């Protein structure tokens, strides 16, 4: 088995079981425990898992939306404002979940656009606005992050053609892969990308490399990145070289 294939399989094991031991992984893949430890150490350095004594675990979602929203609030607001300016009047706009995307919604207030979302934070920003047409996707309530997830929003997005979609992320790897830390959200994010003519990633500099386990898309899946001017990483360079427009705010 190729090294990269084995590491992807290790992450799959972690998602299935939450936590696995070094000995189990060594037996599972027919390699030494030292090889598995090197794999786990590298994956941990990339932010794709959490190293624990004797093995590894998927990083749990322990911080609620309100706590994350308080981090780097001024930078998120600037990114949200700059990203919102990319939408044109009469556009159909799809908004992902997440704190930075919620700032995009805030700066769409009063705009003649149709917003499609599974984010209750976006709903909170726009539900009193008499100008924005708001379409709320169904789904299973994820209370900690003010979002609706599962097959319903994914299926609904398959029926939509949007002019522009705004995506959040938990991290961008050095190879330009856009990550998420919660497996139930990844299909919805991929559906947003598939539904959108222009695909915009909003990410503060703390998302380079950030964290995350599952890849949402490669660098070729993003048309435009809106980030802070202090962002710097190999992943950012890969996005630029792949043709992604990079805008700083």
C-alpha positions as protocol buffer text, in pm:
chain_id: "A"
residue {
  index: 1
  type: UNK
  ca { x: 0 y: 0 z: 0 }
}
residue {
  index: 2
  type: UNK
  ca { x: 128 y: 344 z: -91 }
}
residue {
  index: 3
  type: UNK
  ca { x: 217 y: 572 z: 201 }
}
residue {
  index: 4
  type: UNK
  ca { x: -45 y: 834 z: 106 }
}
residue {
  index: 5
  type: UNK
  ca { x: -310 y: 563 z: 64 }
}
residue {
  index: 6
  type: UNK
  ca { x: -227 y: 419 z: 406 }
}
residue {
  index: 7
  type: UNK
  ca { x: -255 y: 760 z: 571 }
}
residue {
  index: 8
  type: UNK
  ca { x: -592 y: 822 z: 409 }
}
residue {
  index: 9
  type: UNK
  ca { x: -702 y: 477 z: 533 }
}
residue {
  index: 10
  type: UNK
  ca { x: -584 y: 567 z: 884 }
}
residue {
  index: 11
  type: UNK
  ca { x: -806 y: 875 z: 877 }
}
residue {
  index: 12
  type: UNK
  ca { x: -1097 y: 661 z: 758 }
}
residue {
  index: 13
  type: UNK
  ca { x: -1040 y: 426 z: 1053 }
}
residue {
  index: 14
  type: UNK
  ca { x: -1042 y: 722 z: 1289 }
}
residue {
  index: 15
  type: UNK
  ca { x: -1370 y: 849 z: 1150 }
}
residue {
  index: 16
  type: UNK
  ca { x: -1526 y: 505 z: 1187 }
}
residue {
  index: 17
  type: UNK
  ca { x: -1406 y: 445 z: 1542 }
}
residue {
  index: 18
  type: UNK
  ca { x: -1319 y: 788 z: 1684 }
}
residue {
  index: 19
  type: UNK
  ca { x: -993 y: 663 z: 1835 }
}
residue {
  index: 20
  type: UNK
  ca { x: -752 y: 384 z: 1739 }
}
residue {
  index: 21
  type: UNK
  ca { x: -433 y: 237 z: 1886 }
}
residue {
  index: 22
  type: UNK
  ca { x: -95 y: 219 z: 1719 }
}
residue {
  index: 23
  type: UNK
  ca { x: -85 y: -160 z: 1753 }
}
residue {
  index: 24
  type: UNK
  ca { x: -424 y: -200 z: 1588 }
}
residue {
  index: 25
  type: UNK
  ca { x: -321 y: 19 z: 1294 }
}
residue {
  index: 26
  type: UNK
  ca { x: 10 y: -164 z: 1252 }
}
residue {
  index: 27
  type: UNK
  ca { x: -170 y: -499 z: 1234 }
}
residue {
  index: 28
  type: UNK
  ca { x: -441 y: -357 z: 1011 }
}
residue {
  index: 29
  type: UNK
  ca { x: -195 y: -231 z: 749 }
}
residue {
  index: 30
  type: UNK
  ca { x: 85 y: -485 z: 792 }
}
residue {
  index: 31
  type: UNK
  ca { x: 355 y: -234 z: 886 }
}
residue {
  index: 32
  type: UNK
  ca { x: 565 y: -167 z: 1194 }
}
residue {
  index: 33
  type: UNK
  ca { x: 445 y: 38 z: 1489 }
}
residue {
  index: 34
  type: UNK
  ca { x: 724 y: 289 z: 1421 }
}
residue {
  index: 35
  type: UNK
  ca { x: 585 y: 342 z: 1069 }
}
residue {
  index: 36
  type: UNK
  ca { x: 238 y: 405 z: 1212 }
}
residue {
  index: 37
  type: UNK
  ca { x: 380 y: 649 z: 1467 }
}
residue {
  index: 38
  type: UNK
  ca { x: 549 y: 842 z: 1186 }
}
residue {
  index: 39
  type: UNK
  ca { x: 219 y: 848 z: 996 }
}
residue {
  index: 40
  type: UNK
  ca { x: 31 y: 974 z: 1300 }
}
residue {
  index: 41
  type: UNK
  ca { x: 292 y: 1237 z: 1379 }
}
residue {
  index: 42
  type: UNK
  ca { x: 279 y: 1372 z: 1024 }
}
residue {
  index: 43
  type: UNK
  ca { x: -103 y: 1372 z: 1015 }
}
residue {
  index: 44
  type: UNK
  ca { x: -107 y: 1550 z: 1350 }
}
residue {
  index: 45
  type: UNK
  ca { x: 138 y: 1813 z: 1221 }
}
residue {
  index: 46
  type: UNK
  ca { x: -93 y: 1868 z: 923 }
}
residue {
  index: 47
  type: UNK
  ca { x: -385 y: 1924 z: 1161 }
}
residue {
  index: 48
  type: UNK
  ca { x: -570 y: 1618 z: 1034 }
}
residue {
  index: 49
  type: UNK
  ca { x: -591 y: 1435 z: 1368 }
}
residue {
  index: 50
  type: UNK
  ca { x: -512 y: 1471 z: 1736 }
}
residue {
  index: 51
  type: UNK
  ca { x: -232 y: 1259 z: 1879 }
}
residue {
  index: 52
  type: UNK
  ca { x: -320 y: 1085 z: 2204 }
}
residue {
  index: 53
  type: UNK
  ca { x: -116 y: 844 z: 2416 }
}
residue {
  index: 54
  type: UNK
  ca { x: -75 y: 520 z: 2220 }
}
residue {
  index: 55
  type: UNK
  ca { x: -261 y: 626 z: 1908 }
}
residue {
  index: 56
  type: UNK
  ca { x: -466 y: 901 z: 1749 }
}
residue {
  index: 57
  type: UNK
  ca { x: -814 y: 1050 z: 1752 }
}
residue {
  index: 58
  type: UNK
  ca { x: -1024 y: 1278 z: 1538 }
}
residue {
  index: 59
  type: UNK
  ca { x: -1029 y: 1626 z: 1687 }
}
residue {
  index: 60
  type: UNK
  ca { x: -1373 y: 1666 z: 1851 }
}
residue {
  index: 61
  type: UNK
  ca { x: -1596 y: 1963 z: 1782 }
}
residue {
  index: 62
  type: UNK
  ca { x: -1583 y: 2110 z: 2131 }
}
residue {
  index: 63
  type: UNK
  ca { x: -1617 y: 2484 z: 2066 }
}
residue {
  index: 64
  type: UNK
  ca { x: -1966 y: 2613 z: 1995 }
}
residue {
  index: 65
  type: UNK
  ca { x: -2040 y: 2869 z: 1725 }
}
residue {
  index: 66
  type: UNK
  ca { x: -2048 y: 3163 z: 1967 }
}
residue {
  index: 67
  type: UNK
  ca { x: -1699 y: 3085 z: 2099 }
}
residue {
  index: 68
  type: UNK
  ca { x: -1547 y: 3055 z: 1752 }
}
residue {
  index: 69
  type: UNK
  ca { x: -1724 y: 3373 z: 1634 }
}
residue {
  index: 70
  type: UNK
  ca { x: -1545 y: 3572 z: 1902 }
}
residue {
  index: 71
  type: UNK
  ca { x: -1202 y: 3482 z: 1765 }
}
residue {
  index: 72
  type: UNK
  ca { x: -1042 y: 3736 z: 1529 }
}
residue {
  index: 73
  type: UNK
  ca { x: -1379 y: 3907 z: 1488 }
}
residue {
  index: 74
  type: UNK
  ca { x: -1245 y: 4222 z: 1321 }
}
residue {
  index: 75
  type: UNK
  ca { x: -1058 y: 4023 z: 1057 }
}
residue {
  index: 76
  type: UNK
  ca { x: -1362 y: 3807 z: 985 }
}
residue {
  index: 77
  type: UNK
  ca { x: -1574 y: 4119 z: 942 }
}
residue {
  index: 78
  type: UNK
  ca { x: -1331 y: 4266 z: 688 }
}
residue {
  index: 79
  type: UNK
  ca { x: -1322 y: 3941 z: 493 }
}
residue {
  index: 80
  type: UNK
  ca { x: -1702 y: 3916 z: 504 }
}
residue {
  index: 81
  type: UNK
  ca { x: -1745 y: 4268 z: 372 }
}
residue {
  index: 82
  type: UNK
  ca { x: -1497 y: 4221 z: 89 }
}
residue {
  index: 83
  type: UNK
  ca { x: -1643 y: 3886 z: -9 }
}
residue {
  index: 84
  type: UNK
  ca { x: -2002 y: 4017 z: -6 }
}
residue {
  index: 85
  type: UNK
  ca { x: -1899 y: 4284 z: -256 }
}
residue {
  index: 86
  type: UNK
  ca { x: -1832 y: 4005 z: -510 }
}
residue {
  index: 87
  type: UNK
  ca { x: -2205 y: 3929 z: -532 }
}
residue {
  index: 88
  type: UNK
  ca { x: -2400 y: 4126 z: -791 }
}
residue {
  index: 89
  type: UNK
  ca { x: -2757 y: 4250 z: -771 }
}
residue {
  index: 90
  type: UNK
  ca { x: -3008 y: 3977 z: -862 }
}
residue {
  index: 91
  type: UNK
  ca { x: -2752 y: 3699 z: -799 }
}
residue {
  index: 92
  type: UNK
  ca { x: -2849 y: 3368 z: -644 }
}
residue {
  index: 93
  type: UNK
  ca { x: -2601 y: 3330 z: -359 }
}
residue {
  index: 94
  type: UNK
  ca { x: -2533 y: 3009 z: -166 }
}
residue {
  index: 95
  type: UNK
  ca { x: -2386 y: 3056 z: 182 }
}
residue {
  index: 96
  type: UNK
  ca { x: -2211 y: 2778 z: 372 }
}
residue {
  index: 97
  type: UNK
  ca { x: -2216 y: 2746 z: 749 }
}
residue {
  index: 98
  type: UNK
  ca { x: -1942 y: 2905 z: 958 }
}
residue {
  index: 99
  type: UNK
  ca { x: -1852 y: 3224 z: 1137 }
}
residue {
  index: 100
  type: UNK
  ca { x: -1678 y: 3399 z: 847 }
}
residue {
  index: 101
  type: UNK
  ca { x: -1958 y: 3313 z: 604 }
}
residue {
  index: 102
  type: UNK
  ca { x: -2205 y: 3459 z: 853 }
}
residue {
  index: 103
  type: UNK
  ca { x: -2014 y: 3786 z: 816 }
}
residue {
  index: 104
  type: UNK
  ca { x: -2067 y: 3764 z: 440 }
}
residue {
  index: 105
  type: UNK
  ca { x: -2441 y: 3740 z: 513 }
}
residue {
  index: 106
  type: UNK
  ca { x: -2427 y: 4043 z: 739 }
}
residue {
  index: 107
  type: UNK
  ca { x: -2280 y: 4250 z: 458 }
}
residue {
  index: 108
  type: UNK
  ca { x: -2545 y: 4131 z: 212 }
}
residue {
  index: 109
  type: UNK
  ca { x: -2816 y: 4309 z: 410 }
}
residue {
  index: 110
  type: UNK
  ca { x: -3017 y: 4543 z: 194 }
}
residue {
  index: 111
  type: UNK
  ca { x: -2889 y: 4383 z: -128 }
}
residue {
  index: 112
  type: UNK
  ca { x: -3126 y: 4263 z: -400 }
}
residue {
  index: 113
  type: UNK
  ca { x: -3007 y: 3902 z: -395 }
}
residue {
  index: 114
  type: UNK
  ca { x: -3149 y: 3557 z: -328 }
}
residue {
  index: 115
  type: UNK
  ca { x: -2962 y: 3377 z: -49 }
}
residue {
  index: 116
  type: UNK
  ca { x: -2975 y: 2998 z: -16 }
}
residue {
  index: 117
  type: UNK
  ca { x: -2836 y: 2850 z: 305 }
}
residue {
  index: 118
  type: UNK
  ca { x: -2843 y: 2575 z: 565 }
}
residue {
  index: 119
  type: UNK
  ca { x: -2686 y: 2806 z: 823 }
}
residue {
  index: 120
  type: UNK
  ca { x: -2912 y: 2931 z: 1100 }
}
residue {
  index: 121
  type: UNK
  ca { x: -2652 y: 3200 z: 1173 }
}
residue {
  index: 122
  type: UNK
  ca { x: -2708 y: 3331 z: 821 }
}
residue {
  index: 123
  type: UNK
  ca { x: -3085 y: 3313 z: 879 }
}
residue {
  index: 124
  type: UNK
  ca { x: -3041 y: 3519 z: 1195 }
}
residue {
  index: 125
  type: UNK
  ca { x: -2850 y: 3783 z: 998 }
}
residue {
  index: 126
  type: UNK
  ca { x: -3104 y: 3812 z: 717 }
}
residue {
  index: 127
  type: UNK
  ca { x: -3449 y: 3705 z: 835 }
}
residue {
  index: 128
  type: UNK
  ca { x: -3564 y: 4062 z: 912 }
}
residue {
  index: 129
  type: UNK
  ca { x: -3427 y: 4205 z: 588 }
}
residue {
  index: 130
  type: UNK
  ca { x: -3716 y: 4306 z: 357 }
}
residue {
  index: 131
  type: UNK
  ca { x: -3496 y: 4312 z: 43 }
}
residue {
  index: 132
  type: UNK
  ca { x: -3304 y: 3983 z: 54 }
}
residue {
  index: 133
  type: UNK
  ca { x: -3499 y: 3679 z: -60 }
}
residue {
  index: 134
  type: UNK
  ca { x: -3403 y: 3404 z: 182 }
}
residue {
  index: 135
  type: UNK
  ca { x: -3426 y: 3031 z: 100 }
}
residue {
  index: 136
  type: UNK
  ca { x: -3359 y: 2798 z: 393 }
}
residue {
  index: 137
  type: UNK
  ca { x: -3252 y: 2441 z: 323 }
}
residue {
  index: 138
  type: UNK
  ca { x: -3388 y: 2166 z: 546 }
}
residue {
  index: 139
  type: UNK
  ca { x: -3184 y: 1917 z: 742 }
}
residue {
  index: 140
  type: UNK
  ca { x: -3090 y: 1779 z: 1081 }
}
residue {
  index: 141
  type: UNK
  ca { x: -3015 y: 2049 z: 1338 }
}
residue {
  index: 142
  type: UNK
  ca { x: -2655 y: 2067 z: 1454 }
}
residue {
  index: 143
  type: UNK
  ca { x: -2715 y: 2282 z: 1758 }
}
residue {
  index: 144
  type: UNK
  ca { x: -2353 y: 2352 z: 1851 }
}
residue {
  index: 145
  type: UNK
  ca { x: -2282 y: 2515 z: 1517 }
}
residue {
  index: 146
  type: UNK
  ca { x: -2620 y: 2669 z: 1424 }
}
residue {
  index: 147
  type: UNK
  ca { x: -2654 y: 2463 z: 1108 }
}
residue {
  index: 148
  type: UNK
  ca { x: -2871 y: 2211 z: 926 }
}
residue {
  index: 149
  type: UNK
  ca { x: -2686 y: 1906 z: 797 }
}
residue {
  index: 150
  type: UNK
  ca { x: -2747 y: 1567 z: 639 }
}
residue {
  index: 151
  type: UNK
  ca { x: -2891 y: 1446 z: 309 }
}
residue {
  index: 152
  type: UNK
  ca { x: -3174 y: 1701 z: 283 }
}
residue {
  index: 153
  type: UNK
  ca { x: -2960 y: 2012 z: 220 }
}
residue {
  index: 154
  type: UNK
  ca { x: -2732 y: 1812 z: -8 }
}
residue {
  index: 155
  type: UNK
  ca { x: -3026 y: 1691 z: -218 }
}
residue {
  index: 156
  type: UNK
  ca { x: -3184 y: 2036 z: -231 }
}
residue {
  index: 157
  type: UNK
  ca { x: -2861 y: 2194 z: -350 }
}
residue {
  index: 158
  type: UNK
  ca { x: -2861 y: 1946 z: -637 }
}
residue {
  index: 159
  type: UNK
  ca { x: -3170 y: 2124 z: -772 }
}
residue {
  index: 160
  type: UNK
  ca { x: -3016 y: 2472 z: -756 }
}
residue {
  index: 161
  type: UNK
  ca { x: -2797 y: 2670 z: -994 }
}
residue {
  index: 162
  type: UNK
  ca { x: -2632 y: 2959 z: -811 }
}
residue {
  index: 163
  type: UNK
  ca { x: -2434 y: 3251 z: -948 }
}
residue {
  index: 164
  type: UNK
  ca { x: -2191 y: 3248 z: -658 }
}
residue {
  index: 165
  type: UNK
  ca { x: -2125 y: 3027 z: -356 }
}
residue {
  index: 166
  type: UNK
  ca { x: -1931 y: 3118 z: -42 }
}
residue {
  index: 167
  type: UNK
  ca { x: -1753 y: 2838 z: 140 }
}
residue {
  index: 168
  type: UNK
  ca { x: -1590 y: 2824 z: 482 }
}
residue {
  index: 169
  type: UNK
  ca { x: -1315 y: 2587 z: 592 }
}
residue {
  index: 170
  type: UNK
  ca { x: -1142 y: 2453 z: 901 }
}
residue {
  index: 171
  type: UNK
  ca { x: -805 y: 2460 z: 723 }
}
residue {
  index: 172
  type: UNK
  ca { x: -612 y: 2460 z: 398 }
}
residue {
  index: 173
  type: UNK
  ca { x: -333 y: 2205 z: 368 }
}
residue {
  index: 174
  type: UNK
  ca { x: 7 y: 2280 z: 222 }
}
residue {
  index: 175
  type: UNK
  ca { x: -101 y: 2109 z: -101 }
}
residue {
  index: 176
  type: UNK
  ca { x: -394 y: 2350 z: -134 }
}
residue {
  index: 177
  type: UNK
  ca { x: -662 y: 2102 z: -27 }
}
residue {
  index: 178
  type: UNK
  ca { x: -958 y: 2265 z: 148 }
}
residue {
  index: 179
  type: UNK
  ca { x: -1046 y: 2074 z: 467 }
}
residue {
  index: 180
  type: UNK
  ca { x: -1332 y: 2032 z: 709 }
}
residue {
  index: 181
  type: UNK
  ca { x: -1328 y: 1876 z: 1053 }
}
residue {
  index: 182
  type: UNK
  ca { x: -1683 y: 1737 z: 1055 }
}
residue {
  index: 183
  type: UNK
  ca { x: -1767 y: 1455 z: 815 }
}
residue {
  index: 184
  type: UNK
  ca { x: -2141 y: 1527 z: 810 }
}
residue {
  index: 185
  type: UNK
  ca { x: -2077 y: 1874 z: 662 }
}
residue {
  index: 186
  type: UNK
  ca { x: -1846 y: 1770 z: 378 }
}
residue {
  index: 187
  type: UNK
  ca { x: -2120 y: 1647 z: 137 }
}
residue {
  index: 188
  type: UNK
  ca { x: -2308 y: 1976 z: 180 }
}
residue {
  index: 189
  type: UNK
  ca { x: -1992 y: 2176 z: 109 }
}
residue {
  index: 190
  type: UNK
  ca { x: -1926 y: 1971 z: -203 }
}
residue {
  index: 191
  type: UNK
  ca { x: -2285 y: 2028 z: -313 }
}
residue {
  index: 192
  type: UNK
  ca { x: -2238 y: 2404 z: -271 }
}
residue {
  index: 193
  type: UNK
  ca { x: -1933 y: 2388 z: -497 }
}
residue {
  index: 194
  type: UNK
  ca { x: -2120 y: 2183 z: -756 }
}
residue {
  index: 195
  type: UNK
  ca { x: -2417 y: 2423 z: -756 }
}
residue {
  index: 196
  type: UNK
  ca { x: -2217 y: 2745 z: -790 }
}
residue {
  index: 197
  type: UNK
  ca { x: -2090 y: 2912 z: -1106 }
}
residue {
  index: 198
  type: UNK
  ca { x: -1829 y: 3103 z: -903 }
}
residue {
  index: 199
  type: UNK
  ca { x: -1682 y: 2937 z: -595 }
}
residue {
  index: 200
  type: UNK
  ca { x: -1542 y: 3165 z: -326 }
}
residue {
  index: 201
  type: UNK
  ca { x: -1351 y: 3046 z: -20 }
}
residue {
  index: 202
  type: UNK
  ca { x: -1343 y: 3281 z: 280 }
}
residue {
  index: 203
  type: UNK
  ca { x: -1061 y: 3202 z: 522 }
}
residue {
  index: 204
  type: UNK
  ca { x: -867 y: 3404 z: 778 }
}
residue {
  index: 205
  type: UNK
  ca { x: -493 y: 3350 z: 810 }
}
residue {
  index: 206
  type: UNK
  ca { x: -547 y: 3111 z: 1101 }
}
residue {
  index: 207
  type: UNK
  ca { x: -684 y: 2861 z: 847 }
}
residue {
  index: 208
  type: UNK
  ca { x: -340 y: 2826 z: 685 }
}
residue {
  index: 209
  type: UNK
  ca { x: -286 y: 2545 z: 768 }
}
residue {
  index: 210
  type: UNK
  ca { x: -563 y: 2540 z: 1031 }
}
residue {
  index: 211
  type: UNK
  ca { x: -698 y: 2194 z: 1101 }
}
residue {
  index: 212
  type: UNK
  ca { x: -932 y: 1936 z: 954 }
}
residue {
  index: 213
  type: UNK
  ca { x: -947 y: 1574 z: 854 }
}
residue {
  index: 214
  type: UNK
  ca { x: -1154 y: 1542 z: 536 }
}
residue {
  index: 215
  type: UNK
  ca { x: -1074 y: 1709 z: 206 }
}
residue {
  index: 216
  type: UNK
  ca { x: -1365 y: 1905 z: 58 }
}
residue {
  index: 217
  type: UNK
  ca { x: -1186 y: 1987 z: -267 }
}
residue {
  index: 218
  type: UNK
  ca { x: -845 y: 2050 z: -417 }
}
residue {
  index: 219
  type: UNK
  ca { x: -712 y: 2394 z: -512 }
}
residue {
  index: 220
  type: UNK
  ca { x: -873 y: 2361 z: -855 }
}
residue {
  index: 221
  type: UNK
  ca { x: -1215 y: 2367 z: -688 }
}
residue {
  index: 222
  type: UNK
  ca { x: -1181 y: 2728 z: -573 }
}
residue {
  index: 223
  type: UNK
  ca { x: -1215 y: 3024 z: -811 }
}
residue {
  index: 224
  type: UNK
  ca { x: -1156 y: 3301 z: -559 }
}
residue {
  index: 225
  type: UNK
  ca { x: -1006 y: 3318 z: -210 }
}
residue {
  index: 226
  type: UNK
  ca { x: -1078 y: 3610 z: 22 }
}
residue {
  index: 227
  type: UNK
  ca { x: -836 y: 3615 z: 313 }
}
residue {
  index: 228
  type: UNK
  ca { x: -644 y: 3846 z: 542 }
}
residue {
  index: 229
  type: UNK
  ca { x: -329 y: 4019 z: 414 }
}
residue {
  index: 230
  type: UNK
  ca { x: -111 y: 3838 z: 668 }
}
residue {
  index: 231
  type: UNK
  ca { x: -197 y: 3493 z: 530 }
}
residue {
  index: 232
  type: UNK
  ca { x: 113 y: 3306 z: 422 }
}
residue {
  index: 233
  type: UNK
  ca { x: 169 y: 2934 z: 366 }
}
residue {
  index: 234
  type: UNK
  ca { x: 259 y: 2683 z: 97 }
}
residue {
  index: 235
  type: UNK
  ca { x: -113 y: 2615 z: 58 }
}
residue {
  index: 236
  type: UNK
  ca { x: -178 y: 2977 z: -32 }
}
residue {
  index: 237
  type: UNK
  ca { x: 97 y: 2963 z: -292 }
}
residue {
  index: 238
  type: UNK
  ca { x: -51 y: 2645 z: -440 }
}
residue {
  index: 239
  type: UNK
  ca { x: -392 y: 2810 z: -470 }
}
residue {
  index: 240
  type: UNK
  ca { x: -239 y: 3104 z: -655 }
}
residue {
  index: 241
  type: UNK
  ca { x: -43 y: 2879 z: -889 }
}
residue {
  index: 242
  type: UNK
  ca { x: -358 y: 2676 z: -966 }
}
residue {
  index: 243
  type: UNK
  ca { x: -529 y: 2989 z: -1096 }
}
residue {
  index: 244
  type: UNK
  ca { x: -727 y: 3090 z: -786 }
}
residue {
  index: 245
  type: UNK
  ca { x: -781 y: 3465 z: -759 }
}
residue {
  index: 246
  type: UNK
  ca { x: -658 y: 3578 z: -416 }
}
residue {
  index: 247
  type: UNK
  ca { x: -816 y: 3889 z: -263 }
}
residue {
  index: 248
  type: UNK
  ca { x: -701 y: 4031 z: 71 }
}
residue {
  index: 249
  type: UNK
  ca { x: -912 y: 4231 z: 311 }
}
